[in-house]
Short mmCIF file of C-alpha atoms in Angstrom, two decimals:
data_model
loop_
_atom_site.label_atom_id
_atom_site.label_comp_id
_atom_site.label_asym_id
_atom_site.label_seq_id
_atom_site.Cartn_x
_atom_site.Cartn_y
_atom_site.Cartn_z
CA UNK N 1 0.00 0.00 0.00
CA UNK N 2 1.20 3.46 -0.79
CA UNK N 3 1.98 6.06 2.52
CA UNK N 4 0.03 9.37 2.39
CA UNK N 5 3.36 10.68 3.46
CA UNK N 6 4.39 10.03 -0.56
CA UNK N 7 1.44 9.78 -2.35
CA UNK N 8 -1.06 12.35 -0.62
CA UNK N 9 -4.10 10.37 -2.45
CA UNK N 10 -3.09 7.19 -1.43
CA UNK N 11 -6.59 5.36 0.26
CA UNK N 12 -8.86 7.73 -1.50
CA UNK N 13 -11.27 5.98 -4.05
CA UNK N 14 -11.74 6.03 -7.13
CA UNK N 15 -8.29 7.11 -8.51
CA UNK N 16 -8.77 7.06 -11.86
CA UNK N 17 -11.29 9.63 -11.32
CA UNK N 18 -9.43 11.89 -9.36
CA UNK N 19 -6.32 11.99 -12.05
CA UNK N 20 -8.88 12.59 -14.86
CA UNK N 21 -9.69 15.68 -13.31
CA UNK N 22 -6.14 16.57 -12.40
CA UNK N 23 -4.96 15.91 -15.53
CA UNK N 24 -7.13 18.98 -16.57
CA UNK N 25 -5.30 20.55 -13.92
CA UNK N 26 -2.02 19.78 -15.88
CA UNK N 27 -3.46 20.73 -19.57
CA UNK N 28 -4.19 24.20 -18.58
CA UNK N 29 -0.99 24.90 -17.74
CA UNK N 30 0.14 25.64 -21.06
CA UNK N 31 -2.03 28.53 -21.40
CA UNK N 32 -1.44 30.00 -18.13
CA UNK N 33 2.17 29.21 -18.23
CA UNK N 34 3.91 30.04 -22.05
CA UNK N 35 1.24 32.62 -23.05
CA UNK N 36 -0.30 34.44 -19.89
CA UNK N 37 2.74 33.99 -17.88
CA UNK N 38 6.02 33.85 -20.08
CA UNK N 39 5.58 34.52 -23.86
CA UNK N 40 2.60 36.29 -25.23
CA UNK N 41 2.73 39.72 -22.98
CA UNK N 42 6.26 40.16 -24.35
CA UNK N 43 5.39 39.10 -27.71
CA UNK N 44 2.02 40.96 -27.78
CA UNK N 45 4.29 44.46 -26.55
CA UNK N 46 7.53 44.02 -28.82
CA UNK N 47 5.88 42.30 -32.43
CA UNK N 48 2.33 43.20 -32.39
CA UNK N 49 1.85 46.85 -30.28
CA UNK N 50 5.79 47.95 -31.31
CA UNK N 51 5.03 50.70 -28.90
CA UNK N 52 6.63 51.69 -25.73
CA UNK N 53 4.13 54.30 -24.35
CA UNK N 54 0.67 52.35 -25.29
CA UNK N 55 1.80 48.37 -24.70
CA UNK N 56 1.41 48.08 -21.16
CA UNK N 57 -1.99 49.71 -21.36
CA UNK N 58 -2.95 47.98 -24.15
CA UNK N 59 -2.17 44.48 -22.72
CA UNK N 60 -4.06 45.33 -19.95
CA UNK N 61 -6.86 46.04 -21.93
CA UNK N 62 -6.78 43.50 -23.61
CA UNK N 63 -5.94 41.16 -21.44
CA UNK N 64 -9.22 42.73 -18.80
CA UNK N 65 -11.59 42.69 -21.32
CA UNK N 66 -11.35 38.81 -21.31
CA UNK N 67 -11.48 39.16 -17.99
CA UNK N 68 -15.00 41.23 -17.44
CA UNK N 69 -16.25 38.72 -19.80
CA UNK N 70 -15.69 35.93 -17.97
CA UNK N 71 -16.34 37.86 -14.26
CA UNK N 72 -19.51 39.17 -15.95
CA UNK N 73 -20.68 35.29 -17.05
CA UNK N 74 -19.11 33.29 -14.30
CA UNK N 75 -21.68 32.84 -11.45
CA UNK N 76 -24.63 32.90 -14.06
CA UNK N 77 -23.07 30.12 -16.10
CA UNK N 78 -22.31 28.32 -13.11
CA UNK N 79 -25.77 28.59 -11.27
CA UNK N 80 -27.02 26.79 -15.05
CA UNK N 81 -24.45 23.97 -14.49
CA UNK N 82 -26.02 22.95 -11.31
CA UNK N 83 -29.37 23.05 -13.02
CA UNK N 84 -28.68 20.94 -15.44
CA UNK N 85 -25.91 19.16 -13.41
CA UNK N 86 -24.39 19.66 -16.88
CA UNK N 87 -20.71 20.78 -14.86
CA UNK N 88 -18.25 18.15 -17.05
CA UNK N 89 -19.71 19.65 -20.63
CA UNK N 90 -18.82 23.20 -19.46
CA UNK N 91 -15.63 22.29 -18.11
CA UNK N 92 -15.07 20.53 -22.00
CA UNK N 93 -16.30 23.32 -24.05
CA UNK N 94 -14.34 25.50 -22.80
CA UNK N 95 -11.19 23.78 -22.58
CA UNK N 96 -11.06 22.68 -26.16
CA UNK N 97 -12.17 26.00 -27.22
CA UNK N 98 -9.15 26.93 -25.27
CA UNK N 99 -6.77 25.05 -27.18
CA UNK N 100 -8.46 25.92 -30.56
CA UNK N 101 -8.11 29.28 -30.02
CA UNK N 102 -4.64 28.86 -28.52
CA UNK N 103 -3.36 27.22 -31.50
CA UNK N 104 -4.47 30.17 -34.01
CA UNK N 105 -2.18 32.50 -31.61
CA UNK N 106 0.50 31.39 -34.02
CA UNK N 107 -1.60 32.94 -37.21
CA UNK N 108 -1.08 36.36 -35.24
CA UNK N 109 1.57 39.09 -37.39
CA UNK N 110 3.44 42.19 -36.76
CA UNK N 111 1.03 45.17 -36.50
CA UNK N 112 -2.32 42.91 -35.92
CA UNK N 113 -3.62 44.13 -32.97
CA UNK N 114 -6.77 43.62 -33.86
CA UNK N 115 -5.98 40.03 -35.28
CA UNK N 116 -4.36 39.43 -31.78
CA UNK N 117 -7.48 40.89 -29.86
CA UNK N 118 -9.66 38.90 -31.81
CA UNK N 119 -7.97 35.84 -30.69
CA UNK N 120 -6.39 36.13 -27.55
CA UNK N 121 -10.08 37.74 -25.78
CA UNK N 122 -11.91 34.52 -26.30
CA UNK N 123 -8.68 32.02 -25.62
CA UNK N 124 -8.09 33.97 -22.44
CA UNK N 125 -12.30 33.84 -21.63
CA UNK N 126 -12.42 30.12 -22.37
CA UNK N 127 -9.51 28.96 -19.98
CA UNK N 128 -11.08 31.53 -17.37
CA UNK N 129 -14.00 30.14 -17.09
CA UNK N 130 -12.83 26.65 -17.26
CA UNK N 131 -10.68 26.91 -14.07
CA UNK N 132 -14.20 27.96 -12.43
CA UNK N 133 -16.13 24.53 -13.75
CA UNK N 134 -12.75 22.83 -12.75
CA UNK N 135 -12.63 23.51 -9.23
CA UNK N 136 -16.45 22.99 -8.85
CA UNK N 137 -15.58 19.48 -9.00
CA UNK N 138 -13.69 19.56 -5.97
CA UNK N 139 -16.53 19.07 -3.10
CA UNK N 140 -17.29 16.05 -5.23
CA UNK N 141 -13.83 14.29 -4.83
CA UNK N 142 -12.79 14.38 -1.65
CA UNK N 143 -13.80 14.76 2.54
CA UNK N 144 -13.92 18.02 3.95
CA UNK N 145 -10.44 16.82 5.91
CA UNK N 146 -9.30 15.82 2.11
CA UNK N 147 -10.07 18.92 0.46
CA UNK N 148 -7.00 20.65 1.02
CA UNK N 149 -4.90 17.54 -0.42
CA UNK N 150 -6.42 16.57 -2.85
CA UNK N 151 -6.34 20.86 -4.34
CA UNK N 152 -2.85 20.59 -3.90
CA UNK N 153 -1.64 17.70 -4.71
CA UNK N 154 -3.38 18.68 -7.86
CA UNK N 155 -1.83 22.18 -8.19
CA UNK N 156 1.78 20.92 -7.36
CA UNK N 157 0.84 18.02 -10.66
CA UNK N 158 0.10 21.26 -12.11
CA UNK N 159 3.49 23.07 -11.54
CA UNK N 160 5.47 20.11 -12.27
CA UNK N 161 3.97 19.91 -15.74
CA UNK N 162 4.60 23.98 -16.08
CA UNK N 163 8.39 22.87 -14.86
CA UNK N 164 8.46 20.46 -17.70
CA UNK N 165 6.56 22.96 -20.05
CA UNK N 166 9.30 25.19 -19.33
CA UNK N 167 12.49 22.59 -20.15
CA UNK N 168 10.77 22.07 -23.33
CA UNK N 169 10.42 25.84 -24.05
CA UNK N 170 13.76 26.68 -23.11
CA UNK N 171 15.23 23.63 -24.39
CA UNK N 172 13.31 24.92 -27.51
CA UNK N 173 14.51 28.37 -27.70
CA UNK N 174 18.40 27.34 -27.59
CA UNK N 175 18.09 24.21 -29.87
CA UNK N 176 16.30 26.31 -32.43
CA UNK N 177 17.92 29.53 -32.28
CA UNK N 178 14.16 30.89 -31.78
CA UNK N 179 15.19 32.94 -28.57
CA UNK N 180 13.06 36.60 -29.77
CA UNK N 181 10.03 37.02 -29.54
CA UNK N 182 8.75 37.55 -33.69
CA UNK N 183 10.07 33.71 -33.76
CA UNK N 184 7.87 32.34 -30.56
CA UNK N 185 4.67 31.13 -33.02
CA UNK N 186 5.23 27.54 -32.79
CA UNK N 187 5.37 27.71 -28.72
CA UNK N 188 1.75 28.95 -29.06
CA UNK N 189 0.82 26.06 -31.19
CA UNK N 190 2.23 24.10 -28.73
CA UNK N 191 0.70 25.24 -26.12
CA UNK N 192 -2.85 24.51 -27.68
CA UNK N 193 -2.21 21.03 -28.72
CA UNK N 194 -0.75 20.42 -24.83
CA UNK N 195 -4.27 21.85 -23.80
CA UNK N 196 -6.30 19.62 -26.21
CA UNK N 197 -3.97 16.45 -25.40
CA UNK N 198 -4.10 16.39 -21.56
CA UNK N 199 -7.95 17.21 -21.80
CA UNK N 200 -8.78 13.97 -23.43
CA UNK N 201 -8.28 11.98 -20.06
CA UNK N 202 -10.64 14.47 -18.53
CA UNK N 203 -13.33 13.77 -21.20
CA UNK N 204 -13.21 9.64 -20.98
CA UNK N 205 -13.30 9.61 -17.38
CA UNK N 206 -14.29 12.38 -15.63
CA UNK N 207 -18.17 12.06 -13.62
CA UNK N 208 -20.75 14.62 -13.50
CA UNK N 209 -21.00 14.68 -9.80
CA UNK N 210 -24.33 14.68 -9.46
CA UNK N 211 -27.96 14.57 -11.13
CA UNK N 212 -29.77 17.60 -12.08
CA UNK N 213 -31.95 18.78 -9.59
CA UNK N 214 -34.52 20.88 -11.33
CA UNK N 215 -35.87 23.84 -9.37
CA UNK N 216 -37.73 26.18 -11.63
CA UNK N 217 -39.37 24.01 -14.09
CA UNK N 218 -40.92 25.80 -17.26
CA UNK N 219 -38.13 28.07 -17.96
CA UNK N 220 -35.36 28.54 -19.84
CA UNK N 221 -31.80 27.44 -18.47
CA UNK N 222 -30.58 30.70 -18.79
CA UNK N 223 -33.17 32.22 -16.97
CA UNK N 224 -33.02 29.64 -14.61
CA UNK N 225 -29.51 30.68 -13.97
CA UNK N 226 -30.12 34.58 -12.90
CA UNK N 227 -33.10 33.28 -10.77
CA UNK N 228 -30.90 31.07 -8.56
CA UNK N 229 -28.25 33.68 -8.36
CA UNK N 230 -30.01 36.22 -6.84
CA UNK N 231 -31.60 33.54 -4.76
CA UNK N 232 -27.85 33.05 -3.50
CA UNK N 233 -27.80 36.30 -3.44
CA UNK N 234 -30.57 37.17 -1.15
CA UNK N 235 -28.84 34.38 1.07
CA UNK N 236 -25.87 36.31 1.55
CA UNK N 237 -26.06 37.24 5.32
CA UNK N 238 -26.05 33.30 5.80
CA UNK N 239 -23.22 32.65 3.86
CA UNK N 240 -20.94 35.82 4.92
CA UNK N 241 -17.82 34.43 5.61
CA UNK N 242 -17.90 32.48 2.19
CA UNK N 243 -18.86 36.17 1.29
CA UNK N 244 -15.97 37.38 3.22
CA UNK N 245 -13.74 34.63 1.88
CA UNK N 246 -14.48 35.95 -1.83
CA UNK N 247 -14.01 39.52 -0.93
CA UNK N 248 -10.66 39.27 0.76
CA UNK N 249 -9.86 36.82 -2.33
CA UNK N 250 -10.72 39.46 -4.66
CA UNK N 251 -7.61 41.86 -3.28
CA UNK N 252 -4.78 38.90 -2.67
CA UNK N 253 -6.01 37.65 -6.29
CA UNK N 254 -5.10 41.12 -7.32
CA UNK N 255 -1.26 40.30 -6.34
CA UNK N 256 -1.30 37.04 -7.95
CA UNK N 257 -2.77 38.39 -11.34
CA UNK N 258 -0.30 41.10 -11.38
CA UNK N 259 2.89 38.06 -10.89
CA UNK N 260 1.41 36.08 -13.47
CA UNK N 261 0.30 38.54 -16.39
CA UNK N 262 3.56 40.96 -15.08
CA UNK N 263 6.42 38.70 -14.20
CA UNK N 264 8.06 38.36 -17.54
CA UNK N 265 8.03 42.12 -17.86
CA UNK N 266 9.20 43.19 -14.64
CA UNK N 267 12.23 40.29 -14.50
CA UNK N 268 12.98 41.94 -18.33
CA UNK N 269 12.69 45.30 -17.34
CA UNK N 270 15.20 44.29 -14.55
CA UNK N 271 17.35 42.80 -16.96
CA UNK N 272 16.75 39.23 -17.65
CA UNK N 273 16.11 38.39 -21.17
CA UNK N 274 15.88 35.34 -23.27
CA UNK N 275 16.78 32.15 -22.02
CA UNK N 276 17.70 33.95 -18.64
CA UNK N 277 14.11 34.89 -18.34
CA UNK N 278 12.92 31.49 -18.85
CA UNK N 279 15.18 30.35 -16.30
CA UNK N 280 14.07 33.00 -13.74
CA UNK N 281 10.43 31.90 -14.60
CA UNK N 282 11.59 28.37 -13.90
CA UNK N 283 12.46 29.24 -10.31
CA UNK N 284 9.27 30.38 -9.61
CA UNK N 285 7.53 27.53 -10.81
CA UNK N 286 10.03 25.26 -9.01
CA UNK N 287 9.00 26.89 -5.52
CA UNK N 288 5.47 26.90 -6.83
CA UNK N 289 6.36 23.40 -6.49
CA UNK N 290 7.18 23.30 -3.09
CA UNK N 291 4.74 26.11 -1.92
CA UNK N 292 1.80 23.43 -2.41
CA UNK N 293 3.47 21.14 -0.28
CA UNK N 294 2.16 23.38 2.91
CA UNK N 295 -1.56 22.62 2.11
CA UNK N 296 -1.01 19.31 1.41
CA UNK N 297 0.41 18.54 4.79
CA UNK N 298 -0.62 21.15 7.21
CA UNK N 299 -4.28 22.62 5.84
CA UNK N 300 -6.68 20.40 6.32
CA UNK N 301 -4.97 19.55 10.20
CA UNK N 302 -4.45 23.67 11.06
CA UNK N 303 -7.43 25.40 9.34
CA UNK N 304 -8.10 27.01 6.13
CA UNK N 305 -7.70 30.47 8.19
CA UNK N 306 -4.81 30.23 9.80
CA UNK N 307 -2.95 28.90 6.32
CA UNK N 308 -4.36 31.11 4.05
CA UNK N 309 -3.27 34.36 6.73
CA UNK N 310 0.34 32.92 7.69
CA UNK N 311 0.69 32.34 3.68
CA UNK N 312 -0.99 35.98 3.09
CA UNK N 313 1.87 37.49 5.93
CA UNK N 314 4.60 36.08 3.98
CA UNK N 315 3.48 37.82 0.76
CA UNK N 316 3.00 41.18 2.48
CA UNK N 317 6.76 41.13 3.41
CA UNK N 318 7.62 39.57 -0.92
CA UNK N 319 5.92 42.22 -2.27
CA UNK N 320 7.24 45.35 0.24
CA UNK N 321 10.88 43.87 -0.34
CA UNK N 322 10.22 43.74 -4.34
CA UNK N 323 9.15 47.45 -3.84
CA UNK N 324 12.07 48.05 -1.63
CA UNK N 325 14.45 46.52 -4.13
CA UNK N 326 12.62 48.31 -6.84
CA UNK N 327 13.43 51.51 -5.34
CA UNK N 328 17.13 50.82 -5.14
CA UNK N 329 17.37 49.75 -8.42
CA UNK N 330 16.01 52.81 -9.75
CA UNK N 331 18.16 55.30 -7.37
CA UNK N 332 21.50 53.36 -8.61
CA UNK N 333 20.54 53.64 -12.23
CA UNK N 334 20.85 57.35 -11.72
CA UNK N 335 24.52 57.38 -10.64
CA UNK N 336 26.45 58.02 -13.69
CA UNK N 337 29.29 54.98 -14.05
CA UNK N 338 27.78 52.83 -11.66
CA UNK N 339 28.03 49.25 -11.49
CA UNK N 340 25.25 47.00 -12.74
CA UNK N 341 23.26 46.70 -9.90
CA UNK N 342 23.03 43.50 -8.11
CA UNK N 343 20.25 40.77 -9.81
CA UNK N 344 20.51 38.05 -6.54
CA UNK N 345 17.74 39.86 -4.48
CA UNK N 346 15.29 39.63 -7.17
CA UNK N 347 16.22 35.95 -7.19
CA UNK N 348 15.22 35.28 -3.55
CA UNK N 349 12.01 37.89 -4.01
CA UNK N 350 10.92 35.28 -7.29
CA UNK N 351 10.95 32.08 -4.97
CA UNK N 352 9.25 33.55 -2.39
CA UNK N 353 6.46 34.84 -5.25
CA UNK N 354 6.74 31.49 -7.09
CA UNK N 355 6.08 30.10 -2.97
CA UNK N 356 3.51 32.06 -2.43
CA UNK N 357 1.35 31.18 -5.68
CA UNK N 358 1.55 27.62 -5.14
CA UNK N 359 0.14 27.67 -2.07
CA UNK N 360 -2.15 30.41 -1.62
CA UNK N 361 -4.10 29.10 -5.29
CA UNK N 362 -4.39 25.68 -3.62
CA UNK N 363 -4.78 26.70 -0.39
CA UNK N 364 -7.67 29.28 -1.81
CA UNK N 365 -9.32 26.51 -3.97
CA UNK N 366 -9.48 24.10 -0.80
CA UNK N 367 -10.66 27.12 1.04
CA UNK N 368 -13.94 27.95 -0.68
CA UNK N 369 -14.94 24.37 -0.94
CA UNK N 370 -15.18 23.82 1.95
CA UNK N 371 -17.41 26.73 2.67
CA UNK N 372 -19.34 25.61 -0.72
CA UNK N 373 -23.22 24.98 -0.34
CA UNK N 374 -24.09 21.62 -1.27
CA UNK N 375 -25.76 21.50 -4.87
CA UNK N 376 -24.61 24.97 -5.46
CA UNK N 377 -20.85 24.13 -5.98
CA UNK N 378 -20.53 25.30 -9.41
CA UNK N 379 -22.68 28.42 -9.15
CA UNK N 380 -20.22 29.18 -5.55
CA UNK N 381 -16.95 28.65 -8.03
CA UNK N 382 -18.78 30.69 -10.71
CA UNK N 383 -18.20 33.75 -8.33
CA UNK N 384 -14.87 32.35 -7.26
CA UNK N 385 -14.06 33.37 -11.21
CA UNK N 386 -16.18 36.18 -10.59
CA UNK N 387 -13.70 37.44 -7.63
CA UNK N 388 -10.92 36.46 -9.73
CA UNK N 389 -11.59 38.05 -12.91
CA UNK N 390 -12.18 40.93 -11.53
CA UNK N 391 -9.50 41.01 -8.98
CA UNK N 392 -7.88 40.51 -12.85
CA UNK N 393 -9.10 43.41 -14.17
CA UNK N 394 -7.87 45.47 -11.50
CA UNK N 395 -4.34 45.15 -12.87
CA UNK N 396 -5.01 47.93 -14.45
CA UNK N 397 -3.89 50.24 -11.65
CA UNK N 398 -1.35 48.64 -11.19
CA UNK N 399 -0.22 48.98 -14.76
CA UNK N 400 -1.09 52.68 -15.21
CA UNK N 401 0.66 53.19 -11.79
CA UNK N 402 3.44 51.53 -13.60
CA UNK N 403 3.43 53.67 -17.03
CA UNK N 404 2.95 56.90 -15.19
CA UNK N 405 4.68 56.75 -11.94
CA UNK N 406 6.87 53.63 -12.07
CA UNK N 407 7.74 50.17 -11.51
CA UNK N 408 8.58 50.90 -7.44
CA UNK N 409 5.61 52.87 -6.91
CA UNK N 410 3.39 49.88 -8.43
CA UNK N 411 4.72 47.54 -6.15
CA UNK N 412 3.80 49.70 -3.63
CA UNK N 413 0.34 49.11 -4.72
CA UNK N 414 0.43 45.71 -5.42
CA UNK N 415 1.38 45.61 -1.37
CA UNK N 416 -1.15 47.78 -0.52
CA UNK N 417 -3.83 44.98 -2.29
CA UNK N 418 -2.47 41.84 -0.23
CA UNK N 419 -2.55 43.40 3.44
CA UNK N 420 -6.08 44.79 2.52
CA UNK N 421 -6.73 40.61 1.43
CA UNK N 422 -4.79 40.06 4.90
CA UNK N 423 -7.16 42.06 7.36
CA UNK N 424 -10.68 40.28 5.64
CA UNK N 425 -9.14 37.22 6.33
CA UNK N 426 -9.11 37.73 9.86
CA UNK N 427 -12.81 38.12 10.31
CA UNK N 428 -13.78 34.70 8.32
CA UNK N 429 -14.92 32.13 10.96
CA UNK N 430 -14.53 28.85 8.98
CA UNK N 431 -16.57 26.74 11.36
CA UNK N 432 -19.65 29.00 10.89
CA UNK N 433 -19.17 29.12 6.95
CA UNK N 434 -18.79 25.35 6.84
CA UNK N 435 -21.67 24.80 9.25
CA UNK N 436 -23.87 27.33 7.10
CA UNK N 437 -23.14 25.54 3.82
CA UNK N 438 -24.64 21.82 5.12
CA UNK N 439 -27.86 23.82 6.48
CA UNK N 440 -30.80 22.54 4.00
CA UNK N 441 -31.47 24.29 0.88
CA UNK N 442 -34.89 24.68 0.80
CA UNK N 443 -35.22 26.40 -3.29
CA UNK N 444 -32.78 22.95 -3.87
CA UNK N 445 -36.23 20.95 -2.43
CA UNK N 446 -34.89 21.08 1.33
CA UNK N 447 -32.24 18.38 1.00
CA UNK N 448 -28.67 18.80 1.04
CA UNK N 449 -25.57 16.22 0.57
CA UNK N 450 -24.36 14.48 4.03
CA UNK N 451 -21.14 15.90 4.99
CA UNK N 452 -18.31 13.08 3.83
CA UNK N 453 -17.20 12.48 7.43
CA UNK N 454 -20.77 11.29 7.92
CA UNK N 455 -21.74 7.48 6.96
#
């Protein structure tokens, strides 16, 4: 038999169910990893924009308009999968959609920006909302004491495949000679057919997790949809720490967005280019690694609280030491003949981020479901999205912060976001929420599921 201690799923049943939806876990990488994270910001600024003083807003723009899409559609889209209990064929469509899309990246030329709007909007809104349908399956697959294991045992697959995502890249660029960014095509076609590859698991095995429960019979599903979401919401005072959960979420998801969608940029504007820049991305993903080790051993034994705040504390002290560095940087670029300013700071500052988004996304994930309503899971990750699409979109001060006053007074900012996510945490009682989501939902025909630690 295998130990928990090295195989965190070990005794769970059902496995090949639980890798068919990790391996979804895995095929998303790709997107978020060698276009959101590495390639296409870069690529998007220096082949399609060509334009210093318009490509950070325009990314932005770009990049948030996908983003109110999907926070705009999230918890209605959701609150129609539970309907229909039709969570799996959301989860599909989008993801192939994803890869489709993803794919046609490479069709993109110098001086389309409309070409690469066209494109990238829809890519970025179909692995969005995907992640939301995703992580609705969670409640499904594990105990509440499992939930925090199974998230990141998943998320740490995750990284691993975005470690070997990045060899290949890498490996790619130096084998190839395809190291700037007008000959990084193919790594977008790549990146789709990863997508559609590692979904295929997902789509043999993977179980709805449970029947539809019809509660408005005679109407449409989309109508269906906005009626039991402002039925949820009505119901908010009896859910308020989930409430609270997703509105301290919405600020620390604000840090996070700006690391993934700004990393490559700031680690280039500091000086690492090309392969160097891959390998400084590499490090991150490497103690992205290790940062999901914490929920997998500690969560689920500590409380989702107390990790998510001591996680949330470390971050505070990343980001004020990235502005702090940031700061230094710029005053020693001033002194005429200077030396090139030390790089080994922003080293330790990119483990501690890569840390820090390993184990606050699986920590989050494992978080919310276990404050999730039973039968509403998907419409409760619908506005999870909803939180973190928006928390998304509001990269945009930190970008226009960046463009008009800097990278050190951004950072600054970006602090400013995670101790605001820091003090809502405090005031979430998790044994409330969890209690409130097994009370009875009477519009769901006054049933709910028994709690997994029950027989």
């Amino acid at each position: 038999m295998r130990s928990p201690q090295l195989y965190p799923l070990a005794g769970m049943p059902d496995q090949r169910q639980l890798w068919s939806w990790i391996s979804f876990d895995v095929a998303n990488q790709s997107f978020t990893l060698i276009i959101n994270t590495l390639l296409f910001s870069i690529f998007f600024s220096e082949v399609v924009v060509r334009n210093d003083a318009l490509d950070d807003r325009l990314w932005a723009i770009t990049y948030g308009t996908s983003m109110l899409l999907c926070a705009v559609l999230s918890p209605v889209t959701g609150a129609m999968a539970d309907e229909g209990a039709s969570k799996k064929a959301w989860l599909l469509g989008s993801g192939f959609a994803c890869g489709v899309l993803t794919c046609a990246l490479g069709l993109i030329g110098p001086g389309q920006i409309g070409l690469a709007m066209l494109l990238y909007i829809p890519a970025n809104f179909a692995f969005s909302i995907g992640e939301n349908f995703l992580a609705s399956f969670l409640p499904s697959l594990a105990r509440p004491n499992e939930l925090a294991r199974v998230s990141g045992f998943s998320w740490g697959c995750a990284y691993l495949a975005a470690l070997v995502l990045l060899v290949i890249t890498g490996a790619a660029m130096m084998l190839t000679q395809r190291a700037t960014p007008d000959h990084w095509r193919p790594f977008f076609v790549f990146a789709g057919i990863w997508f559609l590859a590692f979904a295929i698991p997902t789509l043999l095995w993977l179980r709805e997790p449970g029947l539809a429960q019809p509660t408005h019979p005679g109407r449409s599903r989309l109508v269906i949809g906005f009626v039991r979401l402002a039925e949820s919401v009505r119901d908010t005072a009896g859910r308020r720490d989930l409430m609270m959960l997703l509105a301290a979420s919405l600020f620390y998801g604000t840090g996070t967005s700006v690391v993934i969608f700004f990393a490559s940029k700031l680690a280039e504007e500091f000086g690492f280019t090309q392969v160097r820049l891959v390998l400084f991305i590499a490090v991150i993903t490497v103690s992205g690694v290790v940062g999901t080790l914490l929920p997998i051993v500690f969560q689920d034994r500590i409380g989702h609280r107390r990790m998510t705040l001591g996680l949330l504390l470390l971050w505070v002290l990343t980001t004020a030491g990235f502005a702090g560095f940031a700061f230094m940087h710029q005053a020693h670029a001033r002194v005429a003949g200077a030396a090139p300013y030390p790089t080994w700071p922003l080293w330790l500052i990119g483990n501690l981020l890569g840390f820090g988004l390993g184990s606050l996304g699986a920590a989050n994930r494992a978080f919310v479901s276990y404050l999730a309503p039973a039968g509403r899971e998907a419409e409760t990750f619908g506005m999870w999205g909803l939180v973190f699409k928006l928390s998304a979109i509001m990269t945009f001060p930190f970008a226009w912060m960046k463009d008009t006053a800097g990278t050190p007074a951004a950072l600054v900012v970006l602090t400013a976001f995670v101790v605001i996510g820091f003090i809502l945490t405090l005031f979430i009682n998790e044994q409330r929420g969890h209690a409130a989501a097994l009370i009875p939902d009477r519009t769901l025909g006054g049933t709910s599921s028994p709690s997994p630690d029950q027989p």
